[in-house]
Coordinates of C-alpha atoms in Angstrom, one line a residue:
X1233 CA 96.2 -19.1 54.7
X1234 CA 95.1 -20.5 51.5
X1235 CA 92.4 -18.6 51.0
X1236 CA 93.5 -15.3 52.2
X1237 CA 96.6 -15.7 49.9
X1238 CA 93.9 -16.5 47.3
X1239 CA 91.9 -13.6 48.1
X1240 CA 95.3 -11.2 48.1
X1241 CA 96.1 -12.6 44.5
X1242 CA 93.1 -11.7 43.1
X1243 CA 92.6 -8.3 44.5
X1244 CA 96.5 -7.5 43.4
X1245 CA 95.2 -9.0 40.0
X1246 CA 92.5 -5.9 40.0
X1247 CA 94.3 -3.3 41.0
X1248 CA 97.0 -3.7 38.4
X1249 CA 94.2 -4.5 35.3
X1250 CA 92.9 -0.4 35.9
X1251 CA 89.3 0.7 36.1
X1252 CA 87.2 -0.6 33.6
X1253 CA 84.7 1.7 34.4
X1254 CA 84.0 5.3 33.7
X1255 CA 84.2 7.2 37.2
X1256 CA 81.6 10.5 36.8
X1257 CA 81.7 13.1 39.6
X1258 CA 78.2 14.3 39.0
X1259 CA 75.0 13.0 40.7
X1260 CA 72.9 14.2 37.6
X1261 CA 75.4 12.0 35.2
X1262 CA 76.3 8.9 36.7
X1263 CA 78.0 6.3 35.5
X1264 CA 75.8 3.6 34.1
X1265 CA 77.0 -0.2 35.7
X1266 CA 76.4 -2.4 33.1
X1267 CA 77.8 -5.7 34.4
X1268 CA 77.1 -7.1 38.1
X1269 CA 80.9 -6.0 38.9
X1270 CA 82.7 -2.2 39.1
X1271 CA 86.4 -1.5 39.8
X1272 CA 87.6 1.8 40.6
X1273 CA 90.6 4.1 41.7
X1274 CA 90.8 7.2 44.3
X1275 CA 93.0 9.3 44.1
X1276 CA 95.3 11.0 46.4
X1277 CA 94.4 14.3 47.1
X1278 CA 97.5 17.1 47.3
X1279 CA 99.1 17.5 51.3
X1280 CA 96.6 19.9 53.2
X1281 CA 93.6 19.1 51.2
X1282 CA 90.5 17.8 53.0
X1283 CA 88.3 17.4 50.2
X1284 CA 86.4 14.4 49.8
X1285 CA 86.0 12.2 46.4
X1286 CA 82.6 11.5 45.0
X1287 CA 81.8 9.3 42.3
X1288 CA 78.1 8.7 41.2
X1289 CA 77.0 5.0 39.4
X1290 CA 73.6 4.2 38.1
X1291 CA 71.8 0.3 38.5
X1292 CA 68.3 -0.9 38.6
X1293 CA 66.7 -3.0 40.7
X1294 CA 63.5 -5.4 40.6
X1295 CA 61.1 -6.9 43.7
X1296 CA 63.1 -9.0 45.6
X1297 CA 66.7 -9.0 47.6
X1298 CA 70.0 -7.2 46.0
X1299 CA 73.3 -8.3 47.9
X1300 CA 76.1 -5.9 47.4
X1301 CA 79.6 -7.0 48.8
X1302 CA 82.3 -4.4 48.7
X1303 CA 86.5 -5.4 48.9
X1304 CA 88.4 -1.7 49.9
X1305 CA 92.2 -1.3 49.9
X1306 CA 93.6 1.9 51.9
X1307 CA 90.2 4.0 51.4
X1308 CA 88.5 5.7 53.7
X1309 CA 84.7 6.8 53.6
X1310 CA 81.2 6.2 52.9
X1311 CA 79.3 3.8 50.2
X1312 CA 75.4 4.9 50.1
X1313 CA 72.6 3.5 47.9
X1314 CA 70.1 5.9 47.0
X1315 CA 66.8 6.0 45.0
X1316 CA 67.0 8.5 41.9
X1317 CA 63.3 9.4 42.6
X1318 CA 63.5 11.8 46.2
X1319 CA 67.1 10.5 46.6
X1320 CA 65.9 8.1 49.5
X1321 CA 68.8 6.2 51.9
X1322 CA 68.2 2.8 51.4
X1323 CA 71.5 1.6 52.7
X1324 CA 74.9 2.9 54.4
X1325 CA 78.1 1.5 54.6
X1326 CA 80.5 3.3 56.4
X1327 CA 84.4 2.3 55.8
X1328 CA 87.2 3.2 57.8
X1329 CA 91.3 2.9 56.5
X1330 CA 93.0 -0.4 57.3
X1331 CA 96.3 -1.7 56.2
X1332 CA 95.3 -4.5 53.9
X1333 CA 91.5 -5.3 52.6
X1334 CA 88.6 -4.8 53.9
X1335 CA 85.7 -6.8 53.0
X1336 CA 81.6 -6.3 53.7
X1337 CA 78.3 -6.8 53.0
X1338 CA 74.6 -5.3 52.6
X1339 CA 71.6 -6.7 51.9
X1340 CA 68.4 -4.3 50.0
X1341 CA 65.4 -5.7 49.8
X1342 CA 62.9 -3.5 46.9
X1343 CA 59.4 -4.0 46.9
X1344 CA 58.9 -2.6 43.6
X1345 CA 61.1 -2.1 40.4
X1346 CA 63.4 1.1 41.3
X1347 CA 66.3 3.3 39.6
X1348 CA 68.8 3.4 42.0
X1349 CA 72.0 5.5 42.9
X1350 CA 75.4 4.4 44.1
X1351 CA 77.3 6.7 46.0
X1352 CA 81.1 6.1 46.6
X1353 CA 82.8 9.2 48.9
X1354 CA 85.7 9.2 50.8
X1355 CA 90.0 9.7 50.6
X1356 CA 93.1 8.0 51.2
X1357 CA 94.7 8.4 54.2
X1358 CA 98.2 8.4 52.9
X1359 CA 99.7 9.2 49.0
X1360 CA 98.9 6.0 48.2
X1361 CA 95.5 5.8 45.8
X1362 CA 92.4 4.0 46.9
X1363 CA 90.7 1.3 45.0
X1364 CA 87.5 -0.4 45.3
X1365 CA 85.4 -3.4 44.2
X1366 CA 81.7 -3.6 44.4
X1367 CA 79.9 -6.6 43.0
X1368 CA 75.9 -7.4 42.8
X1369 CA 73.7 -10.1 42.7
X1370 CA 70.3 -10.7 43.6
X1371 CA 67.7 -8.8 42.0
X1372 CA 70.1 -6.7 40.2
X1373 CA 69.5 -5.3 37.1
X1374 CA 72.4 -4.0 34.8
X1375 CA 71.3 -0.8 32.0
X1376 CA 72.0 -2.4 29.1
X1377 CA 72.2 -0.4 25.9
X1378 CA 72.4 3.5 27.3
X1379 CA 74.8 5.7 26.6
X1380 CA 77.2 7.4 28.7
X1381 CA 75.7 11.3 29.0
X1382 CA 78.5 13.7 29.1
X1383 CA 79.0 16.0 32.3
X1384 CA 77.9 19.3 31.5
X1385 CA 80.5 22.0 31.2
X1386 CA 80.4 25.7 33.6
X1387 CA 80.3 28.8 31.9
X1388 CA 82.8 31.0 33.4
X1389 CA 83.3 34.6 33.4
X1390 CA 86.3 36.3 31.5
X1391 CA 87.8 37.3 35.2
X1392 CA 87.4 34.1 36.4
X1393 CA 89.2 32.4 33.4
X1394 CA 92.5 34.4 34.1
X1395 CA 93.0 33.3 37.6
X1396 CA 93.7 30.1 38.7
X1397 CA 92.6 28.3 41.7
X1398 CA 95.3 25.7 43.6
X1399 CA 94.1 22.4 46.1
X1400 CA 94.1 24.3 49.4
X1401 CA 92.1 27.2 48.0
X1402 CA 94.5 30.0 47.0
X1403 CA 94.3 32.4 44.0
X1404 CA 97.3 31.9 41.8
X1405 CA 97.4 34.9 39.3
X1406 CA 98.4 34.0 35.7
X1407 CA 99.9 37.0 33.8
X1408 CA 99.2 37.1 30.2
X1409 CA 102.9 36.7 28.0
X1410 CA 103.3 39.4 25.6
X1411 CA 102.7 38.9 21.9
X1412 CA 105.4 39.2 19.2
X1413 CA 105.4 42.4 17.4
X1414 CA 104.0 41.7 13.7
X1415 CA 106.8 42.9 11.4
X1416 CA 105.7 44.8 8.3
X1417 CA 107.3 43.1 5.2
X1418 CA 109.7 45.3 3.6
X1419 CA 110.2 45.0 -0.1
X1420 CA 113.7 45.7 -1.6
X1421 CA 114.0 47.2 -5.1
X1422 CA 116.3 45.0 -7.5
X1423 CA 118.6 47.2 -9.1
X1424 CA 117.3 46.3 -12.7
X1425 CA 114.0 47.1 -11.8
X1426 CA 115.2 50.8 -10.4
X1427 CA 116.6 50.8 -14.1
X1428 CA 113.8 50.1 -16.0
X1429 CA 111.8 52.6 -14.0
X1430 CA 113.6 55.4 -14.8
X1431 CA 114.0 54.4 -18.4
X1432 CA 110.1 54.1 -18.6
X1433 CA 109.7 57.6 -17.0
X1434 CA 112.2 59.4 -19.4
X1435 CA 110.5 58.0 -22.3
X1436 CA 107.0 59.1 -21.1
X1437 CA 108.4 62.6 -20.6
X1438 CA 109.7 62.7 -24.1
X1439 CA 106.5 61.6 -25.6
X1440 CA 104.5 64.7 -23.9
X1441 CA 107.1 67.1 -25.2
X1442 CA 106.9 65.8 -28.8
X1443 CA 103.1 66.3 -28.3
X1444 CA 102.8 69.8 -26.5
X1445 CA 105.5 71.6 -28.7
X1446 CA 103.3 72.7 -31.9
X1447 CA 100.6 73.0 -29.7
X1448 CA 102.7 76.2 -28.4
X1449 CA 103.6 77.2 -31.7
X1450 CA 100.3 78.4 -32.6
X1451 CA 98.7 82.0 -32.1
X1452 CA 96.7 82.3 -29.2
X1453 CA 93.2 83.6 -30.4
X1454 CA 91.6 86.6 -27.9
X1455 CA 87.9 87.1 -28.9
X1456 CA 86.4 90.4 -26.8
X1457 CA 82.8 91.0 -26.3
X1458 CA 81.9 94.4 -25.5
X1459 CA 78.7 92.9 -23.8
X1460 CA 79.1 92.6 -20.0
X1461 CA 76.6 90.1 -18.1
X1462 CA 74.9 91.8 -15.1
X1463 CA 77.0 90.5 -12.2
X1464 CA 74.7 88.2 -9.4
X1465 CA 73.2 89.4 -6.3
X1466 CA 73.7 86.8 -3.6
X1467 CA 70.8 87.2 -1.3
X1468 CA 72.0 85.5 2.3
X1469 CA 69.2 83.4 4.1
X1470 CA 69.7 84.2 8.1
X1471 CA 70.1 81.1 10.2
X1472 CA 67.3 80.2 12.4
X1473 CA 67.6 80.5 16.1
X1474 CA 68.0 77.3 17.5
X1475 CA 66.4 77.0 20.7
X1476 CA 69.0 75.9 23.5
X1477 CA 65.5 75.1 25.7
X1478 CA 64.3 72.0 23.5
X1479 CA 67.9 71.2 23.1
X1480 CA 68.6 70.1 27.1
X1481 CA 64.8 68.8 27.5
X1482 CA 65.6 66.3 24.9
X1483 CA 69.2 65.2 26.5
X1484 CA 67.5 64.9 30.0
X1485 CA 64.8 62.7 28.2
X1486 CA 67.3 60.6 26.7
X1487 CA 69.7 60.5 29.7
X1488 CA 66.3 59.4 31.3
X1489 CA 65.4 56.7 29.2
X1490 CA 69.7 55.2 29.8
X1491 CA 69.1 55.1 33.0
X1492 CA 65.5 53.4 32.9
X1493 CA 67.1 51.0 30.6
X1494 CA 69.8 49.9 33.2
X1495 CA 69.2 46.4 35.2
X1496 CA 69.4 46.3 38.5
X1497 CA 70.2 42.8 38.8
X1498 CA 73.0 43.7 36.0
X1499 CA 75.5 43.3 39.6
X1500 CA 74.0 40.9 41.4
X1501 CA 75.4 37.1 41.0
X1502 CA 73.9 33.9 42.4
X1503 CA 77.0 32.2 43.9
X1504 CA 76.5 28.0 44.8
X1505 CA 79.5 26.7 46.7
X1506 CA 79.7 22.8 46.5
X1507 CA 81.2 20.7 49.5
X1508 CA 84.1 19.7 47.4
X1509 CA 85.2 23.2 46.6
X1510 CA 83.7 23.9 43.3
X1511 CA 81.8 27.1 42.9
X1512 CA 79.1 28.1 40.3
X1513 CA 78.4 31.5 39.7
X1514 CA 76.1 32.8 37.8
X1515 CA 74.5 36.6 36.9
X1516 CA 70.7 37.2 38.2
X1517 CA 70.0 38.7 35.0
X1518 CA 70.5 35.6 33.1
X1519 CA 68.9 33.3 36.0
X1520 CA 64.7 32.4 35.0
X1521 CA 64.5 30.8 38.6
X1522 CA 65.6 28.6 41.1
X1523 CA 64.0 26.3 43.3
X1524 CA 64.7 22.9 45.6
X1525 CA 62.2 19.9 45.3
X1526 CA 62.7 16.6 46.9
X1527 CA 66.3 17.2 48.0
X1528 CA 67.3 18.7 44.7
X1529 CA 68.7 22.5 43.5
X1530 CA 67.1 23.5 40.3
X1531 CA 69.0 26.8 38.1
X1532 CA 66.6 27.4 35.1
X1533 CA 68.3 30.1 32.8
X1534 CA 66.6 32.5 30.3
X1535 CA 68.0 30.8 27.6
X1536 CA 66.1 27.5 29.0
X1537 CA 69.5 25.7 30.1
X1538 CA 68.8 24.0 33.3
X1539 CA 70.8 22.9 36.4
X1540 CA 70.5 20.2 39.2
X1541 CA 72.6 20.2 42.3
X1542 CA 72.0 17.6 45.0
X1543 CA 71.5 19.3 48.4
X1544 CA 74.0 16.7 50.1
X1545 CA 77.0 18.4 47.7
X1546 CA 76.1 21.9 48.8
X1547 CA 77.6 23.6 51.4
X1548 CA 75.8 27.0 50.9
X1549 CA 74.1 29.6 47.9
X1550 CA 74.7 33.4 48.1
X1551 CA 74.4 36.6 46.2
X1552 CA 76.6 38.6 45.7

């Protein structure tokens, strides 16, 4: 009893302290373990959603034995240990849901230095969150001195932006709120200003009739010349014909060269649907090529972005 209430103290001791680790969701980010223990939480997922949790952690390892012992509460799933080189099993451990903690073992033996990857995958059973404890000794090897990399982020379309996906998979529309009406700034004459206005305009008026009355006052001077210019013959050039013929060859050649210019691919979408619901989509034109080495899904854009998918997360890839 001692040591079970022991055992129960300390686990209740994690849970409360919180995750001290980051938890990444992508296999090409993981999470680098740099002690020889990792604490973590799993949510629980909305009613009706089967979707599993994934969380990716990175380790080395040299020649020689690594033990790994694992403490669950309430989670259900798998824990896998993979290289990072042609994502090779090395170990499995499969747990199932109990009502208080459950405790195991595995034992890797490396025959070489490796980079290895630890998996963690599964759900709750209930609403109650899942948490975890994996410690490692041995021939462990912590990453000391590397940085978290930061997930990368998918480019989405405009239509895809406005609409809004829910847990079980149902398009939620969102309808865009109206903006306010800019209102035009009205400016409201003081009545002093209005005053000095029209006094300004009355004495400007005064001023021009002060200077255009002895200009009236004097004769007007008619001076006739007897001599008449020859008046000028306008000679009219006639317009050219335009020829209607040249006119539609050149719009057919430019119509032509629109239509040679169009991409076929401009419709066309490469469309990769991950096991846990997420769903990349991407244009053909903008895709350089795609490939799968070694258990891996590689996007290479034109711009020279690239993309890695592990083929365990994908359920399928489409065009559309």
């Amino acid at each position: 009893m001692k040591a079970s209430s022991i055992k129960l103290a300390g686990f209740l001791f994690f849970a409360l302290s919180g995750v001290v680790f980051g938890q990444s969701r992508d296999q090409n980010f993981p999470t680098a373990i740099t002690s020889s223990e990792i604490n973590g939480v799993v949510k629980a997922r909305d009613l009706g959603d089967s979707r599993l949790t994934s969380y990716y952690y990175a380790f080395e390892g040299s020649q020689g034995d690594i033990f790994i012992n694992v403490v669950t509460k309430n989670f259900a799933g798998d824990i896998d240990v993979f290289t990072q080189d042609g994502l090779k099993t090395l170990t499995k451990v499969v747990i199932f849901a109990d009502s208080g903690l459950s405790e195991t073992g595995r034992l890797i033996y490396l025959r070489k230095p490796e980079k290895l990857l630890l998996r963690i995958q599964g759900r709750t059973p209930n609403d109650d969150a899942a948490t975890y404890r994996i410690k490692f000794g041995g021939s462990f090897i912590a990453i000391k001195g590397n940085k978290e990399e930061a997930e990368p982020t998918i480019e989405r379309d405009a239509e895809q932006s406005k609409t809004v996906v829910n847990s079980v998979g149902t398009i939620v529309e969102i309808t865009p709120k109206p903006l306010p009406a800019k209102e035009t700034p009205v400016r409201v004459e003081k009545e002093s200003e209005v005053k000095k206005s029209d006094t300004a305009s009355k004495t400007v008026v005064a001023k021009e009739k002060e200077i255009l009355a002895p200009a009236r006052t004097k004769p007007e001077v008619v001076v006739s010349s007897t001599i008449k210019e020859p008046a000028e013959t306008k000679t009219e050039i006639p317009a050219k014909p335009v020829d209607t013929r040249k006119a539609s060859v050149k719009s057919e050649k430019s119509a032509a060269r629109e239509e040679k210019k169009a991409d076929p691919l401009e419709s066309i979408r490469l469309v990769i649907q991950m096991k846990d619901g997420t769903v990349v989509a991407r244009p053909m034109k903008d895709v350089l090529r795609f490939s799968v080495d070694k258990g891996v899904l590689t996007v290479v854009s034109k711009r020279g972005a690239v993309s890695k998918y592990s083929i365990l997360d994908v359920a399928k890839v489409t065009f559309e």
